[in-house]
Tab-separated table of C-alpha atoms and ligand atoms in Angstrom:
chain	number	residue	atom	x	y	z
A	1306	MET	CA	-39.820	0.458	-1.468
A	1307	SER	CA	-37.299	2.401	-2.818
A	1308	ASN	CA	-34.798	0.116	-3.283
A	1309	LEU	CA	-32.498	3.941	-3.619
A	1310	LYS	CA	-30.213	3.985	-0.719
A	1311	HIS	CA	-28.565	7.184	1.491
A	1312	VAL	CA	-25.077	7.000	0.910
A	1313	ALA	CA	-22.246	9.099	2.781
A	1314	VAL	CA	-19.384	9.595	1.703
A	1315	VAL	CA	-16.593	10.171	4.530
A	1316	GLY	CA	-13.045	12.043	3.359
A	1317	ALA	CA	-15.425	13.001	0.007
A	1318	THR	CA	-12.545	15.757	-0.954
A	1319	GLY	CA	-9.573	12.873	-0.949
A	1320	ALA	CA	-7.741	11.158	-3.394
A	1321	VAL	CA	-10.035	7.818	-2.746
A	1322	GLY	CA	-13.407	9.779	-1.951
A	1323	ALA	CA	-12.791	11.654	-5.731
A	1324	GLU	CA	-12.503	8.093	-7.180
A	1325	MET	CA	-15.234	6.946	-4.718
A	1326	LEU	CA	-18.017	9.350	-6.683
A	1327	ARG	CA	-16.995	7.941	-9.878
A	1328	CYS	CA	-17.491	4.418	-9.412
A	1329	LEU	CA	-20.819	4.950	-7.100
A	1330	GLU	CA	-21.772	7.187	-10.473
A	1331	GLN	CA	-20.262	5.210	-13.327
A	1332	ARG	CA	-21.687	1.536	-11.818
A	1333	HIS	CA	-24.803	3.149	-11.463
A	1334	PHE	CA	-25.034	2.166	-7.580
A	1335	PRO	CA	-28.712	3.288	-6.467
A	1336	VAL	CA	-27.834	6.536	-4.786
A	1337	GLY	CA	-31.127	7.675	-3.556
A	1338	GLN	CA	-29.504	10.590	-1.518
A	1339	LEU	CA	-25.946	11.264	-0.972
A	1340	THR	CA	-24.096	13.299	1.980
A	1341	LEU	CA	-20.587	14.444	1.021
A	1342	LEU	CA	-17.999	14.330	4.220
A	1343	ALA	CA	-14.284	16.173	5.060
A	1344	SER	CA	-12.933	18.554	7.420
A	1345	ALA	CA	-14.039	21.965	8.316
A	1346	ARG	CA	-11.345	23.173	5.691
A	1347	SER	CA	-13.624	21.682	2.979
A	1348	ALA	CA	-17.223	22.453	4.490
A	1349	GLY	CA	-19.042	24.507	2.012
A	1350	LYS	CA	-17.212	23.989	-1.037
A	1351	THR	CA	-19.067	21.631	-3.262
A	1352	LEU	CA	-17.994	18.626	-5.902
A	1353	LYS	CA	-19.965	17.156	-8.848
A	1354	PHE	CA	-22.414	14.328	-8.808
A	1355	LYS	CA	-24.243	12.953	-12.056
A	1356	GLY	CA	-23.717	16.805	-13.187
A	1357	GLU	CA	-25.085	18.160	-9.742
A	1358	ASP	CA	-23.229	20.222	-7.458
A	1359	VAL	CA	-23.397	18.702	-4.072
A	1360	VAL	CA	-22.332	20.646	-1.062
A	1361	ILE	CA	-19.801	19.170	1.433
A	1362	LYS	CA	-20.543	19.603	4.792
A	1363	GLU	CA	-18.362	18.948	7.841
A	1364	LEU	CA	-17.967	15.443	9.751
A	1365	THR	CA	-19.452	15.900	13.032
A	1366	PRO	CA	-21.165	12.779	15.122
A	1367	ASP	CA	-24.848	13.440	14.022
A	1368	SER	CA	-23.648	13.446	10.214
A	1369	PHE	CA	-25.273	10.184	10.106
A	1370	ALA	CA	-29.435	10.256	10.896
A	1371	GLY	CA	-31.110	8.626	8.162
A	1372	VAL	CA	-27.710	7.034	6.201
A	1373	ASP	CA	-27.614	4.018	4.465
A	1374	ILE	CA	-24.445	2.852	3.393
A	1375	ALA	CA	-21.119	5.297	4.959
A	1376	LEU	CA	-18.076	4.594	3.273
A	1377	PHE	CA	-15.069	6.363	5.216
A	1378	SER	CA	-12.162	7.508	3.837
A	1379	ALA	CA	-10.116	10.308	6.317
A	1380	GLY	CA	-7.672	8.030	7.947
A	1381	GLY	CA	-7.545	5.239	10.580
A	1382	GLY	CA	-8.381	8.210	13.391
A	1383	ILE	CA	-11.428	9.486	12.188
A	1384	SER	CA	-12.365	6.020	11.064
A	1385	ARG	CA	-12.239	5.134	15.201
A	1386	ASP	CA	-14.093	8.240	16.124
A	1387	PHE	CA	-17.023	8.378	13.424
A	1388	ALA	CA	-17.846	4.978	12.697
A	1389	PRO	CA	-19.288	3.776	16.064
A	1390	HIS	CA	-21.727	6.947	15.317
A	1391	ALA	CA	-22.047	5.686	11.809
A	1392	VAL	CA	-22.939	2.069	12.830
A	1393	LYS	CA	-25.559	3.668	15.970
A	1394	ALA	CA	-27.741	6.130	13.419
A	1395	GLY	CA	-28.403	2.748	11.700
A	1396	ALA	CA	-25.712	2.993	8.733
A	1397	VAL	CA	-23.694	0.473	7.522
A	1398	VAL	CA	-20.473	1.372	7.459
A	1399	VAL	CA	-17.288	0.231	4.562
A	1400	ASP	CA	-13.705	1.379	6.111
A	1401	ASN	CA	-10.934	2.035	3.835
A	1402	SER	CA	-8.357	2.405	6.657
A	1403	SER	CA	-6.387	0.044	8.736
A	1404	TYR	CA	-8.156	0.696	11.722
A	1405	PHE	CA	-10.674	-2.237	11.699
A	1406	ARG	CA	-9.152	-4.629	9.897
A	1407	MET	CA	-7.164	-6.872	12.159
A	1408	ASP	CA	-10.559	-7.061	14.532
A	1409	PRO	CA	-11.947	-10.711	14.187
A	1410	THR	CA	-15.721	-8.897	14.328
A	1411	VAL	CA	-14.957	-7.390	11.667
A	1412	PRO	CA	-15.050	-8.896	8.205
A	1413	LEU	CA	-12.430	-8.078	5.499
A	1414	VAL	CA	-13.556	-8.270	2.182
A	1415	VAL	CA	-12.004	-8.597	-1.613
A	1416	PRO	CA	-15.549	-9.535	-3.031
A	1417	GLU	CA	-14.104	-11.535	-6.036
A	1418	ILE	CA	-12.778	-14.094	-2.950
A	1419	ASN	CA	-14.572	-13.845	0.006
A	1420	ALA	CA	-17.645	-11.847	-0.755
A	1421	GLU	CA	-19.822	-14.712	1.683
A	1422	ASP	CA	-17.746	-12.750	4.504
A	1423	VAL	CA	-20.280	-9.790	4.407
A	1424	LYS	CA	-22.820	-11.265	5.738
A	1425	GLY	CA	-21.144	-11.467	9.274
A	1426	HIS	CA	-20.999	-7.716	9.491
A	1427	GLN	CA	-22.332	-5.889	12.293
A	1428	GLY	CA	-22.582	-2.601	11.256
A	1429	ILE	CA	-18.920	-2.071	9.524
A	1430	ILE	CA	-16.957	-3.975	7.073
A	1431	ALA	CA	-13.322	-3.738	6.315
A	1432	ASN	CA	-11.746	-3.133	3.020
A	1433	PRO	CA	-8.515	-4.487	2.632
A	1434	ASN	CA	-4.554	-2.592	2.039
A	1435	CYS	CA	-4.238	-1.783	-1.259
A	1436	THR	CA	-0.470	-3.566	-1.906
A	1437	THR	CA	-2.892	-6.360	-0.096
A	1438	ALA	CA	-6.094	-6.536	-2.500
A	1439	ILE	CA	-4.051	-6.293	-6.031
A	1440	SER	CA	-1.732	-8.850	-4.843
A	1441	LEU	CA	-4.620	-11.299	-3.747
A	1442	MET	CA	-6.277	-10.269	-7.356
A	1443	ALA	CA	-3.847	-12.832	-8.760
A	1444	LEU	CA	-2.435	-14.778	-5.867
A	1445	HIS	CA	-5.920	-16.155	-4.654
A	1446	PRO	CA	-7.034	-17.822	-8.288
A	1447	LEU	CA	-3.625	-19.352	-7.838
A	1448	HIS	CA	-3.873	-20.801	-4.320
A	1449	GLN	CA	-7.553	-22.567	-4.920
A	1450	ALA	CA	-5.354	-24.088	-7.731
A	1451	PHE	CA	-2.179	-25.244	-6.255
A	1452	GLY	CA	-2.227	-24.018	-2.290
A	1453	VAL	CA	0.108	-21.214	-1.515
A	1454	LYS	CA	2.472	-21.531	1.436
A	1455	ARG	CA	4.288	-18.435	1.290
A	1456	ILE	CA	5.335	-16.007	-0.881
A	1457	PHE	CA	8.879	-13.525	-1.261
A	1458	ALA	CA	7.320	-10.097	-2.663
A	1459	SER	CA	8.677	-6.556	-3.416
A	1460	SER	CA	6.560	-3.804	-3.856
A	1461	TYR	CA	6.592	-0.389	-6.259
A	1462	GLN	CA	4.222	1.476	-4.998
A	1463	ALA	CA	2.767	5.216	-6.596
A	1464	VAL	CA	2.504	8.372	-4.720
A	1465	SER	CA	-1.421	8.489	-4.812
A	1466	GLY	CA	-1.358	5.486	-2.231
A	1467	THR	CA	-0.514	8.459	0.211
A	1468	GLY	CA	-3.242	10.766	-0.809
A	1469	ALA	CA	-3.268	14.567	-2.374
A	1470	GLN	CA	-0.318	15.880	-0.817
A	1471	ALA	CA	1.950	13.429	-1.863
A	1472	ILE	CA	1.014	13.706	-5.415
A	1473	GLU	CA	1.395	17.377	-5.113
A	1474	GLU	CA	4.960	16.489	-3.684
A	1475	LEU	CA	5.963	14.770	-6.588
A	1476	ALA	CA	4.411	17.051	-9.315
A	1477	ASN	CA	5.817	20.095	-7.371
A	1478	GLN	CA	9.537	18.143	-7.202
A	1479	SER	CA	9.445	17.172	-10.761
A	1480	ARG	CA	8.514	20.928	-12.077
A	1481	GLU	CA	11.502	21.715	-9.695
A	1482	TRP	CA	13.663	20.129	-11.644
A	1483	ALA	CA	12.403	21.088	-15.082
A	1484	ALA	CA	11.984	24.344	-14.133
A	1485	GLU	CA	15.655	24.478	-12.724
A	1486	ASN	CA	17.142	22.923	-16.045
A	1487	ARG	CA	19.121	20.625	-13.860
A	1488	ALA	CA	21.057	17.754	-15.550
A	1489	TRP	CA	20.447	14.175	-15.221
A	1490	ASP	CA	22.942	13.879	-11.875
A	1491	ALA	CA	21.776	16.925	-9.839
A	1492	ALA	CA	18.549	15.603	-8.935
A	1493	LYS	CA	19.044	16.152	-5.753
A	1494	LEU	CA	16.903	19.285	-4.970
A	1495	ASP	CA	17.176	21.455	-2.597
A	1496	SER	CA	13.511	21.812	-1.115
A	1497	LYS	CA	13.024	20.070	1.707
A	1498	PRO	CA	9.998	16.717	1.258
A	1499	HIS	CA	6.726	17.516	2.899
A	1500	VAL	CA	5.104	14.229	2.819
A	1501	TYR	CA	7.603	11.061	2.260
A	1502	PRO	CA	11.158	10.952	4.626
A	1503	HIS	CA	12.997	11.858	1.128
A	1504	GLN	CA	12.991	13.106	-2.180
A	1505	ILE	CA	10.306	10.919	-3.967
A	1506	ALA	CA	10.944	11.902	-7.531
A	1507	PHE	CA	13.881	10.570	-9.304
A	1508	ASN	CA	14.435	8.008	-6.200
A	1509	ALA	CA	12.760	4.959	-4.716
A	1510	ILE	CA	12.130	4.660	-1.208
A	1511	PRO	CA	12.183	1.182	0.754
A	1512	HIS	CA	10.092	2.995	3.167
A	1513	VAL	CA	6.220	2.587	3.421
A	1514	ASP	CA	4.191	3.002	6.363
A	1515	SER	CA	6.335	3.120	9.985
A	1516	PHE	CA	8.843	0.399	11.052
A	1517	LEU	CA	8.303	-2.265	13.612
A	1518	GLU	CA	10.211	-4.051	16.001
A	1519	ASN	CA	11.195	-7.272	13.544
A	1520	GLY	CA	12.841	-4.636	11.018
A	1521	TYR	CA	9.405	-5.027	8.428
A	1522	THR	CA	7.359	-2.377	7.852
A	1523	LYS	CA	3.247	-2.050	9.164
A	1524	GLU	CA	2.750	-1.774	5.357
A	1525	GLU	CA	4.789	-4.876	4.754
A	1526	MET	CA	2.931	-7.162	6.976
A	1527	LYS	CA	-0.529	-6.323	6.102
A	1528	MET	CA	0.022	-8.578	3.352
A	1529	GLU	CA	0.530	-11.399	5.275
A	1530	ASN	CA	-2.035	-10.624	8.123
A	1531	GLU	CA	-4.450	-9.268	5.950
A	1532	GLY	CA	-3.410	-11.912	3.203
A	1533	ARG	CA	-4.408	-14.644	6.056
A	1534	LYS	CA	-8.086	-13.094	6.708
A	1535	ILE	CA	-9.340	-12.512	3.427
A	1536	MET	CA	-8.131	-16.501	1.622
A	1537	HIS	CA	-9.444	-18.301	5.621
A	1538	HIS	CA	-5.586	-19.542	5.643
A	1539	PRO	CA	-4.218	-18.994	8.582
A	1540	ASP	CA	-0.362	-20.697	8.130
A	1541	PHE	CA	-0.009	-18.475	4.457
A	1542	ARG	CA	3.383	-16.747	5.126
A	1543	ALA	CA	4.616	-13.316	3.401
A	1544	SER	CA	8.371	-12.018	3.397
A	1545	VAL	CA	7.732	-8.157	1.791
A	1546	THR	CA	9.976	-5.064	0.923
A	1547	CYS	CA	7.374	-2.508	-0.280
A	1548	VAL	CA	8.882	0.457	-2.052
A	1549	ARG	CA	7.514	3.953	-2.625
A	1550	ILE	CA	8.067	5.115	-6.338
A	1551	PRO	CA	8.029	8.226	-8.435
A	1552	VAL	CA	4.393	6.946	-10.404
A	1553	PHE	CA	1.406	8.687	-9.676
A	1554	ARG	CA	-0.645	6.204	-9.728
A	1555	SER	CA	-1.113	2.303	-9.578
A	1556	HIS	CA	1.207	-0.128	-7.807
A	1557	SER	CA	3.056	-3.105	-9.016
A	1558	ILE	CA	4.394	-6.010	-6.988
A	1559	SER	CA	6.834	-8.933	-8.376
A	1560	ILE	CA	5.478	-11.903	-6.205
A	1561	SER	CA	7.639	-15.332	-5.706
A	1562	ALA	CA	5.072	-17.961	-4.312
A	1563	GLU	CA	5.392	-21.624	-3.079
A	1564	PHE	CA	3.087	-24.293	-3.581
A	1565	GLU	CA	1.750	-26.984	-1.756
A	1566	LYS	CA	1.535	-28.914	-5.308
A	1567	PRO	CA	3.820	-28.582	-8.064
A	1568	VAL	CA	3.072	-26.051	-10.421
A	1569	ASP	CA	2.043	-26.473	-14.385
A	1570	LEU	CA	2.489	-22.941	-16.364
A	1571	ALA	CA	-0.180	-23.468	-18.952
A	1572	VAL	CA	-2.830	-24.786	-16.084
A	1573	ALA	CA	-1.587	-21.121	-14.185
A	1574	ARG	CA	-1.978	-19.208	-16.897
A	1575	GLU	CA	-5.524	-21.061	-17.592
A	1576	VAL	CA	-6.684	-20.002	-13.755
A	1577	LEU	CA	-5.789	-16.419	-13.808
A	1578	SER	CA	-7.317	-15.833	-16.940
A	1579	LYS	CA	-10.416	-17.247	-15.558
A	1580	ALA	CA	-10.324	-15.343	-12.596
A	1581	PRO	CA	-13.043	-12.148	-12.377
A	1582	GLY	CA	-11.669	-8.529	-12.049
A	1583	LEU	CA	-8.034	-9.768	-13.504
A	1584	ASP	CA	-6.580	-9.769	-16.853
A	1585	VAL	CA	-3.635	-11.777	-18.689
A	1586	LEU	CA	-0.762	-9.113	-20.064
A	1587	ASP	CA	1.705	-11.629	-20.418
A	1588	ASP	CA	3.509	-12.158	-23.971
A	1589	PRO	CA	6.906	-10.650	-22.792
A	1590	ALA	CA	8.510	-11.549	-26.416
A	1591	ASN	CA	6.322	-8.547	-27.849
A	1592	LYS	CA	6.713	-6.504	-24.849
A	1593	VAL	CA	3.344	-7.124	-23.267
A	1594	TYR	CA	3.525	-7.071	-19.588
A	1595	PRO	CA	1.122	-5.117	-17.337
A	1596	LEU	CA	2.452	-1.630	-16.443
A	1597	ALA	CA	1.224	0.902	-14.444
A	1598	LEU	CA	0.530	4.022	-16.688
A	1599	ASP	CA	-1.807	1.195	-18.700
A	1600	ILE	CA	-4.109	0.112	-15.427
A	1601	ALA	CA	-4.481	3.689	-13.911
A	1602	GLY	CA	-7.893	3.865	-14.004
A	1603	ARG	CA	-8.815	0.218	-15.310
A	1604	ASP	CA	-11.084	-1.619	-12.503
A	1605	ASN	CA	-9.544	-4.809	-13.626
A	1606	CYS	CA	-6.215	-5.458	-12.267
A	1607	ALA	CA	-3.386	-7.744	-14.784
A	1608	VAL	CA	-1.134	-9.992	-14.486
A	1609	GLY	CA	2.542	-10.983	-15.996
A	1610	ARG	CA	5.903	-12.363	-16.336
A	1611	LEU	CA	4.337	-15.287	-15.385
A	1612	ARG	CA	7.373	-18.075	-14.943
A	1613	LEU	CA	8.587	-21.318	-12.966
A	1614	ASP	CA	10.341	-19.958	-10.300
A	1615	CYS	CA	13.898	-20.989	-10.472
A	1616	ALA	CA	14.554	-20.789	-6.958
A	1617	LEU	CA	11.546	-22.129	-5.418
A	1618	GLY	CA	9.998	-25.990	-5.110
A	1619	ASN	CA	6.715	-25.652	-6.856
A	1620	GLY	CA	7.026	-21.808	-7.681
A	1621	LEU	CA	5.416	-19.239	-9.164
A	1622	SER	CA	6.969	-15.563	-10.019
A	1623	PHE	CA	4.972	-13.377	-11.795
A	1624	TRP	CA	4.108	-9.126	-11.907
A	1625	VAL	CA	0.748	-7.684	-11.225
A	1626	VAL	CA	-0.101	-4.288	-11.226
A	1627	GLY	CA	-3.493	-2.805	-10.129
A	1628	ASP	CA	-5.118	0.829	-9.468
A	1629	GLN	CA	-4.578	0.949	-5.915
A	1630	LEU	CA	-7.376	3.917	-5.986
A	1631	LEU	CA	-9.777	1.451	-7.559
A	1632	LYS	CA	-9.530	-1.898	-6.212
A	1633	GLY	CA	-6.956	-1.356	-3.642
A	1634	ALA	CA	-9.757	1.154	-2.505
A	1635	ALA	CA	-12.355	2.791	-3.919
A	1636	LEU	CA	-14.083	0.219	-6.298
A	1637	ASN	CA	-13.254	-2.535	-3.776
A	1638	ALA	CA	-15.656	0.137	-1.594
A	1639	VAL	CA	-18.261	0.327	-3.728
A	1640	GLN	CA	-18.346	-3.970	-4.533
A	1641	ILE	CA	-18.826	-4.249	-0.904
A	1642	ALA	CA	-22.097	-2.035	-0.790
A	1643	GLU	CA	-23.141	-3.680	-3.757
A	1644	CYS	CA	-22.815	-7.091	-1.668
A	1645	LEU	CA	-25.235	-5.957	0.626
B	1156	NAP	P1	-5.991	12.386	1.241
B	1156	NAP	O1	-6.105	12.355	-0.631
B	1156	NAP	O2	-5.326	12.851	1.992
B	1156	NAP	O3	-7.935	12.215	1.425
B	1156	NAP	C1	-8.121	12.220	3.046
B	1156	NAP	C2	-9.235	12.800	3.170
B	1156	NAP	O4	-9.937	13.073	4.467
B	1156	NAP	C3	-9.919	14.359	2.694
B	1156	NAP	O5	-10.860	14.070	2.340
B	1156	NAP	C4	-9.545	15.257	3.988
B	1156	NAP	O6	-10.672	16.427	4.533
B	1156	NAP	C5	-10.276	13.968	5.018
B	1156	NAP	N1	-10.356	14.400	6.238
B	1156	NAP	C6	-8.650	14.738	6.900
B	1156	NAP	N2	-9.084	15.130	8.295
B	1156	NAP	C7	-10.516	15.431	8.158
B	1156	NAP	C8	-11.305	15.800	9.527
B	1156	NAP	N3	-10.984	15.966	10.382
B	1156	NAP	N4	-12.982	15.416	9.616
B	1156	NAP	C9	-13.352	14.737	8.303
B	1156	NAP	N5	-12.456	15.047	7.231
B	1156	NAP	C10	-11.680	15.062	7.284
B	1156	NAP	O7	-6.261	10.265	1.556
B	1156	NAP	P2	-6.848	9.413	0.634
B	1156	NAP	O8	-5.463	8.947	0.048
B	1156	NAP	O9	-7.773	9.635	0.337
B	1156	NAP	O10	-6.903	7.997	1.999
B	1156	NAP	C11	-7.918	8.373	2.775
B	1156	NAP	C12	-7.941	6.818	3.825
B	1156	NAP	O11	-7.702	5.949	2.705
B	1156	NAP	C13	-6.614	6.774	4.317
B	1156	NAP	O12	-7.116	5.927	5.482
B	1156	NAP	C14	-5.898	5.524	3.438
B	1156	NAP	O13	-5.134	4.654	4.471
B	1156	NAP	C15	-7.288	4.415	2.916
B	1156	NAP	N6	-6.465	4.260	1.763
B	1156	NAP	C16	-5.735	5.210	0.727
B	1156	NAP	C17	-6.071	4.748	-0.437
B	1156	NAP	C18	-5.058	5.405	-1.651
B	1156	NAP	O14	-4.715	4.678	-2.384
B	1156	NAP	N7	-5.180	6.651	-1.651
B	1156	NAP	C19	-5.794	3.170	-1.019
B	1156	NAP	C20	-6.329	2.204	0.293
B	1156	NAP	C21	-6.900	3.099	1.347
B	1156	NAP	P3	-10.015	17.863	3.405
B	1156	NAP	O15	-10.188	17.846	2.180
B	1156	NAP	O16	-11.164	18.678	4.005
B	1156	NAP	O17	-8.771	17.681	4.801
């Protein structure tokens, strides 16, 4: 019997979809047939896979006949409306949106942490929030060593985390500033932003996703809620401020974590250096620490700036960076498909 799979990519034209095709190709995923799905706007256009043109089809409820694995990345509404059709047709869905993540019947998986949870799926497996997944790549190994109680964190999130239109918005605003030959102190542009609530170029916006009644945003609460589910740690607490910055690719997160046990810096370094999917880049004296520009396009996340926290008991502070289009989305989804 052939091991080749019929794979569908929903949202193939998007920022994540493009990376999914690259991951499937680079990781030699056993694709026998590939179905590319997007909106009616993209139907009939082509995308390359393994050097061949593949025609994009419009997503409909009937798109999934014969599909083994459906990788969804077209937003929560599309997942809500179409993932059940894929499951009904016999496919296993790996969903990048937040729609199913907290559903108790849906495993939420980072393969380096809880690959075993994949086994309990009932047709849908969720991919975590990108900032959460990248943070946990460093936090979970430390949790295993010292037992994490709570974290205080701030994220520095790239525009590609919002999708293709946000990438355009940052590029256009940067071009506008340069074309008008503006001075550094005339960085506020005349054009109105479309994707973000404020100009993103030359700015830092402490507003990612919508605000909740408790004053945090949905994105900020994902760290605690999804972190608890992935680490099987219902008491984990996380106070997070998510900030959008004018970086094209890779999210960076500054974390101060408090643990049950005292933290030994050398042991922490050792634990992190052995963690799968994670590199330790930590030599500040030689200006070595993870940088968004360097981590962009790389599968592994990276951690650095390790230090005992000076304000927390049993505390460790660190800086973790990951390509959110890869570990935060496409790569993690393809890794989940590999677990299947
Ligand atoms: P994007 O660049 O805006 O792409 C959106 C994709 O969805 C496009 O392929 C688009 O197709 C498709 N789409 C939109 N409306 C559709 C419809 N009615 N029917 C079928 N397809 C439709 O967004 P993205 O950044 O790739 O994100 C996609 C999903 O992944 C979202 O749920 C997002 O939350 C999640 N995610 C993103 C990241 C990230 O770093 N970007 C990380 C983790 C999770 P057309 O081109 O035809 O419009």
